[in-house]
Amino acid sequence: MYRLAPSLLSADFSRLGEEVENVIASGADWIHFDVMDNHYVPNLTFGPLVCKAIRPLTKAPIDVHLMVKPVDRIISGFIEAGADFISFHPEASEHIDRSLALIRDGGAKAGLALNPATPLHVLDHVMERLDFVLLMSVNPGFGGQTFIPGTLAKLTAARARLDAWGQKSGRRLLLEVDGGVKADNIADIARAGADTFVAGSAVFGAGHDSDPHRYDTIIARLRAELATVNT
Ligand code: DX5
Ligand code: ZN
């Protein structure tokens, strides 16, 4: 019903492989992989080679969030690297329909990532090309920012659109939220309509005192909060 996708952006980069294994062993569902290019966003992370290196370490889906411009030429690299889900920002693509098709043609699930100020109507003419929608609840570029409260109303509006599309098409799209998700707001975010939750600093900042690289307690806490949501 709900998916937890810890973002590697807040992991210990000096032991990235272990972090992937530990967070999945601790109960996470997906690995969220934030790709930043110091052009579309003012930060720089990792690319297809790093994705390829972690791919053999887990069967869990790898959810690649592209914060790069241009988009198209890096998509094939992530397909080859074994990405399962790939999203990009519509502002970063000259041809949104084509970029989405490239992802699907490569066998991955395609998503659009919407910034806090990007209106939902960018979804209007591409619904049939989409497998999921990612709503940013912070401005992209950094981990550890505060959830923007207006995202709750946007999530509800997005949920209504996706449900209406589901009725019409018979296809259920996932609604992912990214930025500032914590144990104390995840239930409200789920009530607003999200079903897939990226959490970077909340997960990787909450290892055990005795072992800072164990995440089972925080993941159980996030799931317990989600269990209070009546669907
Ligand atoms: C921000 C990234 C997020 C980030 C979330 O640009 O897309 O995935 O890692 O980090 P937290 O959960 O710390 O806000
Ligand atoms: Zn992200």
mmCIF file of N, CA, C and O in Angstrom, residues 42-117:
data_model
loop_
_atom_site.group_PDB
_atom_site.id
_atom_site.type_symbol
_atom_site.label_atom_id
_atom_site.label_comp_id
_atom_site.label_asym_id
_atom_site.label_seq_id
_atom_site.Cartn_x
_atom_site.Cartn_y
_atom_site.Cartn_z
ATOM 1 N N PRO A 42 21.669 23.610 -7.850
ATOM 2 C CA PRO A 42 23.007 24.036 -7.419
ATOM 3 C C PRO A 42 23.701 23.021 -6.508
ATOM 4 O O PRO A 42 24.117 23.336 -5.402
ATOM 5 N N ASN A 43 23.808 21.792 -6.991
ATOM 6 C CA ASN A 43 24.497 20.760 -6.225
ATOM 7 C C ASN A 43 24.878 19.662 -7.211
ATOM 8 O O ASN A 43 24.314 19.579 -8.320
ATOM 9 N N LEU A 44 25.809 18.809 -6.810
ATOM 10 C CA LEU A 44 26.335 17.791 -7.720
ATOM 11 C C LEU A 44 26.433 16.476 -6.956
ATOM 12 O O LEU A 44 26.998 16.428 -5.864
ATOM 13 N N THR A 45 25.843 15.415 -7.540
ATOM 14 C CA THR A 45 25.895 14.137 -6.807
ATOM 15 C C THR A 45 26.544 13.037 -7.641
ATOM 16 O O THR A 45 27.754 13.053 -7.827
ATOM 17 N N PHE A 46 25.728 12.117 -8.116
ATOM 18 C CA PHE A 46 26.277 10.939 -8.785
ATOM 19 C C PHE A 46 25.495 10.627 -10.058
ATOM 20 O O PHE A 46 24.401 11.147 -10.259
ATOM 21 N N GLY A 47 26.071 9.748 -10.884
ATOM 22 C CA GLY A 47 25.458 9.451 -12.173
ATOM 23 C C GLY A 47 25.302 7.960 -12.410
ATOM 24 O O GLY A 47 25.313 7.158 -11.463
ATOM 25 N N PRO A 48 25.145 7.560 -13.691
ATOM 26 C CA PRO A 48 24.868 6.168 -14.016
ATOM 27 C C PRO A 48 25.924 5.178 -13.516
ATOM 28 O O PRO A 48 25.581 4.049 -13.164
ATOM 29 N N LEU A 49 27.185 5.578 -13.454
ATOM 30 C CA LEU A 49 28.219 4.623 -13.018
ATOM 31 C C LEU A 49 28.001 4.203 -11.570
ATOM 32 O O LEU A 49 28.199 3.035 -11.209
ATOM 33 N N VAL A 50 27.603 5.142 -10.751
ATOM 34 C CA VAL A 50 27.351 4.821 -9.333
ATOM 35 C C VAL A 50 26.075 3.982 -9.216
ATOM 36 O O VAL A 50 26.014 3.033 -8.436
ATOM 37 N N CYS A 51 25.091 4.300 -10.025
ATOM 38 C CA CYS A 51 23.854 3.496 -10.031
ATOM 39 C C CYS A 51 24.179 2.051 -10.419
ATOM 40 O O CYS A 51 23.710 1.096 -9.779
ATOM 41 N N LYS A 52 25.009 1.902 -11.435
ATOM 42 C CA LYS A 52 25.401 0.566 -11.891
ATOM 43 C C LYS A 52 26.159 -0.195 -10.803
ATOM 44 O O LYS A 52 26.014 -1.410 -10.650
ATOM 45 N N ALA A 53 26.962 0.524 -10.031
ATOM 46 C CA ALA A 53 27.753 -0.119 -8.975
ATOM 47 C C ALA A 53 26.875 -0.635 -7.832
ATOM 48 O O ALA A 53 27.181 -1.664 -7.222
ATOM 49 N N ILE A 54 25.790 0.082 -7.539
ATOM 50 C CA ILE A 54 24.933 -0.390 -6.435
ATOM 51 C C ILE A 54 23.879 -1.382 -6.910
ATOM 52 O O ILE A 54 23.311 -2.102 -6.092
ATOM 53 N N ARG A 55 23.620 -1.426 -8.209
ATOM 54 C CA ARG A 55 22.545 -2.287 -8.742
ATOM 55 C C ARG A 55 22.633 -3.745 -8.262
ATOM 56 O O ARG A 55 21.629 -4.334 -7.867
ATOM 57 N N PRO A 56 23.832 -4.374 -8.291
ATOM 58 C CA PRO A 56 23.890 -5.794 -7.880
ATOM 59 C C PRO A 56 23.662 -6.016 -6.381
ATOM 60 O O PRO A 56 23.487 -7.153 -5.954
ATOM 61 N N LEU A 57 23.647 -4.958 -5.589
ATOM 62 C CA LEU A 57 23.584 -5.127 -4.133
ATOM 63 C C LEU A 57 22.173 -5.366 -3.609
ATOM 64 O O LEU A 57 21.998 -5.762 -2.465
ATOM 65 N N THR A 58 21.164 -5.097 -4.432
ATOM 66 C CA THR A 58 19.794 -5.234 -3.947
ATOM 67 C C THR A 58 18.839 -5.564 -5.082
ATOM 68 O O THR A 58 19.074 -5.174 -6.232
ATOM 69 N N LYS A 59 17.758 -6.256 -4.713
ATOM 70 C CA LYS A 59 16.674 -6.493 -5.676
ATOM 71 C C LYS A 59 15.647 -5.371 -5.603
ATOM 72 O O LYS A 59 14.728 -5.307 -6.418
ATOM 73 N N ALA A 60 15.762 -4.515 -4.596
ATOM 74 C CA ALA A 60 14.783 -3.434 -4.427
ATOM 75 C C ALA A 60 14.833 -2.495 -5.633
ATOM 76 O O ALA A 60 15.906 -2.279 -6.214
ATOM 77 N N PRO A 61 13.690 -1.935 -5.997
ATOM 78 C CA PRO A 61 13.680 -0.982 -7.102
ATOM 79 C C PRO A 61 14.583 0.229 -6.832
ATOM 80 O O PRO A 61 14.624 0.730 -5.701
ATOM 81 N N ILE A 62 15.279 0.666 -7.855
ATOM 82 C CA ILE A 62 16.059 1.908 -7.768
ATOM 83 C C ILE A 62 15.262 2.999 -8.486
ATOM 84 O O ILE A 62 14.889 2.859 -9.653
ATOM 85 N N ASP A 63 15.001 4.052 -7.726
ATOM 86 C CA ASP A 63 14.125 5.153 -8.135
ATOM 87 C C ASP A 63 15.018 6.358 -8.428
ATOM 88 O O ASP A 63 15.471 7.034 -7.508
ATOM 89 N N VAL A 64 15.281 6.593 -9.712
ATOM 90 C CA VAL A 64 16.223 7.646 -10.099
ATOM 91 C C VAL A 64 15.477 8.959 -10.312
ATOM 92 O O VAL A 64 14.559 9.033 -11.135
ATOM 93 N N HIS A 65 15.852 9.962 -9.548
ATOM 94 C CA HIS A 65 15.243 11.293 -9.636
ATOM 95 C C HIS A 65 16.252 12.212 -10.312
ATOM 96 O O HIS A 65 17.253 12.597 -9.704
ATOM 97 N N LEU A 66 15.974 12.536 -11.576
ATOM 98 C CA LEU A 66 16.910 13.342 -12.351
ATOM 99 C C LEU A 66 16.666 14.824 -12.115
ATOM 100 O O LEU A 66 15.598 15.349 -12.442
ATOM 101 N N MET A 67 17.658 15.490 -11.563
ATOM 102 C CA MET A 67 17.625 16.953 -11.441
ATOM 103 C C MET A 67 18.757 17.456 -12.320
ATOM 104 O O MET A 67 19.783 17.955 -11.834
ATOM 105 N N VAL A 68 18.597 17.219 -13.616
ATOM 106 C CA VAL A 68 19.624 17.531 -14.601
ATOM 107 C C VAL A 68 18.957 18.168 -15.812
ATOM 108 O O VAL A 68 17.796 17.936 -16.098
ATOM 109 N N LYS A 69 19.731 18.955 -16.519
ATOM 110 C CA LYS A 69 19.281 19.584 -17.747
ATOM 111 C C LYS A 69 20.461 19.624 -18.713
ATOM 112 O O LYS A 69 21.502 20.169 -18.329
ATOM 113 N N PRO A 70 20.385 19.090 -19.923
ATOM 114 C CA PRO A 70 19.243 18.401 -20.501
ATOM 115 C C PRO A 70 19.036 17.007 -19.914
ATOM 116 O O PRO A 70 19.933 16.470 -19.264
ATOM 117 N N VAL A 71 17.877 16.444 -20.216
ATOM 118 C CA VAL A 71 17.464 15.185 -19.619
ATOM 119 C C VAL A 71 17.786 13.984 -20.509
ATOM 120 O O VAL A 71 18.314 12.972 -20.044
ATOM 121 N N ASP A 72 17.477 14.124 -21.799
ATOM 122 C CA ASP A 72 17.393 12.927 -22.653
ATOM 123 C C ASP A 72 18.683 12.120 -22.716
ATOM 124 O O ASP A 72 18.663 10.901 -22.683
ATOM 125 N N ARG A 73 19.809 12.793 -22.817
ATOM 126 C CA ARG A 73 21.015 12.007 -23.075
ATOM 127 C C ARG A 73 21.477 11.191 -21.874
ATOM 128 O O ARG A 73 22.268 10.265 -22.034
ATOM 129 N N ILE A 74 20.983 11.478 -20.700
ATOM 130 C CA ILE A 74 21.404 10.688 -19.541
ATOM 131 C C ILE A 74 20.442 9.540 -19.240
ATOM 132 O O ILE A 74 20.776 8.612 -18.504
ATOM 133 N N ILE A 75 19.259 9.579 -19.859
ATOM 134 C CA ILE A 75 18.270 8.530 -19.583
ATOM 135 C C ILE A 75 18.800 7.151 -19.960
ATOM 136 O O ILE A 75 18.689 6.201 -19.179
ATOM 137 N N SER A 76 19.401 7.042 -21.140
ATOM 138 C CA SER A 76 19.864 5.714 -21.586
ATOM 139 C C SER A 76 20.934 5.167 -20.647
ATOM 140 O O SER A 76 21.006 3.960 -20.405
ATOM 141 N N GLY A 77 21.758 6.051 -20.092
ATOM 142 C CA GLY A 77 22.773 5.617 -19.126
ATOM 143 C C GLY A 77 22.145 4.974 -17.900
ATOM 144 O O GLY A 77 22.637 3.955 -17.399
ATOM 145 N N PHE A 78 21.048 5.549 -17.439
ATOM 146 C CA PHE A 78 20.380 4.981 -16.263
ATOM 147 C C PHE A 78 19.588 3.725 -16.598
ATOM 148 O O PHE A 78 19.473 2.834 -15.758
ATOM 149 N N ILE A 79 19.092 3.635 -17.806
ATOM 150 C CA ILE A 79 18.420 2.394 -18.228
ATOM 151 C C ILE A 79 19.459 1.266 -18.201
ATOM 152 O O ILE A 79 19.228 0.201 -17.619
ATOM 153 N N GLU A 80 20.609 1.529 -18.807
ATOM 154 C CA GLU A 80 21.674 0.511 -18.844
ATOM 155 C C GLU A 80 22.178 0.179 -17.440
ATOM 156 O O GLU A 80 22.606 -0.944 -17.176
ATOM 157 N N ALA A 81 22.126 1.134 -16.565
ATOM 158 C CA ALA A 81 22.600 0.919 -15.187
ATOM 159 C C ALA A 81 21.593 0.154 -14.333
ATOM 160 O O ALA A 81 21.873 -0.169 -13.182
ATOM 161 N N GLY A 82 20.400 -0.093 -14.887
ATOM 162 C CA GLY A 82 19.430 -0.922 -14.169
ATOM 163 C C GLY A 82 18.405 -0.169 -13.349
ATOM 164 O O GLY A 82 17.777 -0.752 -12.454
ATOM 165 N N ALA A 83 18.193 1.108 -13.651
ATOM 166 C CA ALA A 83 17.158 1.872 -12.930
ATOM 167 C C ALA A 83 15.787 1.286 -13.219
ATOM 168 O O ALA A 83 15.508 0.837 -14.332
ATOM 169 N N ASP A 84 14.921 1.289 -12.202
ATOM 170 C CA ASP A 84 13.552 0.770 -12.365
ATOM 171 C C ASP A 84 12.552 1.899 -12.599
ATOM 172 O O ASP A 84 11.603 1.743 -13.357
ATOM 173 N N PHE A 85 12.742 3.002 -11.884
ATOM 174 C CA PHE A 85 11.870 4.172 -11.992
ATOM 175 C C PHE A 85 12.765 5.362 -12.334
ATOM 176 O O PHE A 85 13.836 5.508 -11.738
ATOM 177 N N ILE A 86 12.324 6.178 -13.271
ATOM 178 C CA ILE A 86 13.091 7.386 -13.613
ATOM 179 C C ILE A 86 12.116 8.562 -13.729
ATOM 180 O O ILE A 86 11.138 8.496 -14.475
ATOM 181 N N SER A 87 12.403 9.616 -12.969
ATOM 182 C CA SER A 87 11.601 10.842 -13.100
ATOM 183 C C SER A 87 12.520 12.003 -13.446
ATOM 184 O O SER A 87 13.715 11.982 -13.160
ATOM 185 N N PHE A 88 11.917 13.017 -14.086
ATOM 186 C CA PHE A 88 12.667 14.234 -14.410
ATOM 187 C C PHE A 88 11.732 15.426 -14.244
ATOM 188 O O PHE A 88 10.504 15.258 -14.099
ATOM 189 N N HIS A 89 12.310 16.623 -14.262
ATOM 190 C CA HIS A 89 11.520 17.844 -14.089
ATOM 191 C C HIS A 89 11.114 18.379 -15.463
ATOM 192 O O HIS A 89 11.977 18.518 -16.337
ATOM 193 N N PRO A 90 9.838 18.702 -15.657
ATOM 194 C CA PRO A 90 9.399 19.143 -16.988
ATOM 195 C C PRO A 90 10.163 20.374 -17.481
ATOM 196 O O PRO A 90 10.417 20.494 -18.682
ATOM 197 N N GLU A 91 10.582 21.240 -16.562
ATOM 198 C CA GLU A 91 11.324 22.449 -16.963
ATOM 199 C C GLU A 91 12.688 22.109 -17.557
ATOM 200 O O GLU A 91 13.317 22.951 -18.204
ATOM 201 N N ALA A 92 13.161 20.897 -17.323
ATOM 202 C CA ALA A 92 14.507 20.522 -17.760
ATOM 203 C C ALA A 92 14.509 19.779 -19.089
ATOM 204 O O ALA A 92 15.568 19.423 -19.598
ATOM 205 N N SER A 93 13.318 19.553 -19.644
ATOM 206 C CA SER A 93 13.234 18.828 -20.917
ATOM 207 C C SER A 93 12.618 19.724 -21.984
ATOM 208 O O SER A 93 11.605 20.386 -21.741
ATOM 209 N N GLU A 94 13.200 19.736 -23.180
ATOM 210 C CA GLU A 94 12.620 20.505 -24.290
ATOM 211 C C GLU A 94 11.380 19.806 -24.831
ATOM 212 O O GLU A 94 10.506 20.422 -25.428
ATOM 213 N N HIS A 95 11.317 18.475 -24.671
ATOM 214 C CA HIS A 95 10.221 17.681 -25.250
ATOM 215 C C HIS A 95 9.804 16.628 -24.227
ATOM 216 O O HIS A 95 10.345 15.522 -24.205
ATOM 217 N N ILE A 96 8.878 17.013 -23.394
ATOM 218 C CA ILE A 96 8.497 16.168 -22.268
ATOM 219 C C ILE A 96 7.974 14.818 -22.735
ATOM 220 O O ILE A 96 8.343 13.760 -22.218
ATOM 221 N N ASP A 97 7.114 14.848 -23.739
ATOM 222 C CA ASP A 97 6.517 13.613 -24.250
ATOM 223 C C ASP A 97 7.621 12.654 -24.738
ATOM 224 O O ASP A 97 7.596 11.460 -24.450
ATOM 225 N N ARG A 98 8.598 13.202 -25.408
ATOM 226 C CA ARG A 98 9.690 12.368 -25.928
ATOM 227 C C ARG A 98 10.550 11.802 -24.796
ATOM 228 O O ARG A 98 10.927 10.625 -24.820
ATOM 229 N N SER A 99 10.862 12.613 -23.810
ATOM 230 C CA SER A 99 11.686 12.133 -22.688
ATOM 231 C C SER A 99 10.974 11.002 -21.953
ATOM 232 O O SER A 99 11.587 9.996 -21.571
ATOM 233 N N LEU A 100 9.652 11.162 -21.753
ATOM 234 C CA LEU A 100 8.893 10.097 -21.086
ATOM 235 C C LEU A 100 8.921 8.819 -21.912
ATOM 236 O O LEU A 100 9.086 7.718 -21.380
ATOM 237 N N ALA A 101 8.790 8.970 -23.227
ATOM 238 C CA ALA A 101 8.805 7.786 -24.098
ATOM 239 C C ALA A 101 10.164 7.086 -24.041
ATOM 240 O O ALA A 101 10.234 5.855 -24.054
ATOM 241 N N LEU A 102 11.236 7.867 -23.954
ATOM 242 C CA LEU A 102 12.578 7.261 -23.871
ATOM 243 C C LEU A 102 12.688 6.355 -22.644
ATOM 244 O O LEU A 102 13.289 5.283 -22.692
ATOM 245 N N ILE A 103 12.114 6.807 -21.541
ATOM 246 C CA ILE A 103 12.183 6.020 -20.296
ATOM 247 C C ILE A 103 11.401 4.717 -20.466
ATOM 248 O O ILE A 103 11.919 3.623 -20.206
ATOM 249 N N ARG A 104 10.176 4.825 -20.938
ATOM 250 C CA ARG A 104 9.343 3.627 -21.138
ATOM 251 C C ARG A 104 9.958 2.692 -22.167
ATOM 252 O O ARG A 104 9.966 1.473 -21.975
ATOM 253 N N ASP A 105 10.453 3.246 -23.256
ATOM 254 C CA ASP A 105 11.034 2.396 -24.313
ATOM 255 C C ASP A 105 12.215 1.601 -23.769
ATOM 256 O O ASP A 105 12.518 0.513 -24.244
ATOM 257 N N GLY A 106 12.885 2.163 -22.761
ATOM 258 C CA GLY A 106 14.013 1.465 -22.152
ATOM 259 C C GLY A 106 13.583 0.438 -21.121
ATOM 260 O O GLY A 106 14.420 -0.259 -20.541
ATOM 261 N N GLY A 107 12.293 0.364 -20.863
ATOM 262 C CA GLY A 107 11.789 -0.657 -19.943
ATOM 263 C C GLY A 107 11.651 -0.192 -18.504
ATOM 264 O O GLY A 107 11.350 -1.002 -17.622
ATOM 265 N N ALA A 108 11.849 1.104 -18.242
ATOM 266 C CA ALA A 108 11.680 1.617 -16.874
ATOM 267 C C ALA A 108 10.324 2.308 -16.753
ATOM 268 O O ALA A 108 9.654 2.582 -17.751
ATOM 269 N N LYS A 109 9.917 2.569 -15.515
ATOM 270 C CA LYS A 109 8.684 3.296 -15.243
ATOM 271 C C LYS A 109 8.994 4.786 -15.300
ATOM 272 O O LYS A 109 10.030 5.232 -14.775
ATOM 273 N N ALA A 110 8.075 5.546 -15.906
ATOM 274 C CA ALA A 110 8.348 6.959 -16.176
ATOM 275 C C ALA A 110 7.542 7.865 -15.255
ATOM 276 O O ALA A 110 6.347 7.652 -15.036
ATOM 277 N N GLY A 111 8.230 8.910 -14.741
ATOM 278 C CA GLY A 111 7.549 9.862 -13.869
ATOM 279 C C GLY A 111 7.950 11.295 -14.165
ATOM 280 O O GLY A 111 9.039 11.550 -14.683
ATOM 281 N N LEU A 112 7.049 12.222 -13.819
ATOM 282 C CA LEU A 112 7.388 13.643 -13.853
ATOM 283 C C LEU A 112 7.546 14.125 -12.424
ATOM 284 O O LEU A 112 6.729 13.777 -11.548
ATOM 285 N N ALA A 113 8.586 14.926 -12.189
ATOM 286 C CA ALA A 113 8.851 15.503 -10.866
ATOM 287 C C ALA A 113 8.455 16.981 -10.915
ATOM 288 O O ALA A 113 8.958 17.731 -11.758
ATOM 289 N N LEU A 114 7.557 17.372 -10.021
ATOM 290 C CA LEU A 114 7.034 18.746 -10.035
ATOM 291 C C LEU A 114 7.560 19.529 -8.840
ATOM 292 O O LEU A 114 7.382 19.119 -7.685
ATOM 293 N N ASN A 115 8.193 20.658 -9.143
ATOM 294 C CA ASN A 115 8.668 21.546 -8.086
ATOM 295 C C ASN A 115 7.490 22.149 -7.322
ATOM 296 O O ASN A 115 6.359 22.139 -7.823
ATOM 297 N N PRO A 116 7.751 22.721 -6.140
ATOM 298 C CA PRO A 116 6.654 23.305 -5.363
ATOM 299 C C PRO A 116 5.832 24.327 -6.160
ATOM 300 O O PRO A 116 4.614 24.399 -5.989
ATOM 301 N N ALA A 117 6.470 25.094 -7.047
ATOM 302 C CA ALA A 117 5.736 26.134 -7.783
ATOM 303 C C ALA A 117 5.289 25.679 -9.169
ATOM 304 O O ALA A 117 4.736 26.471 -9.933
#
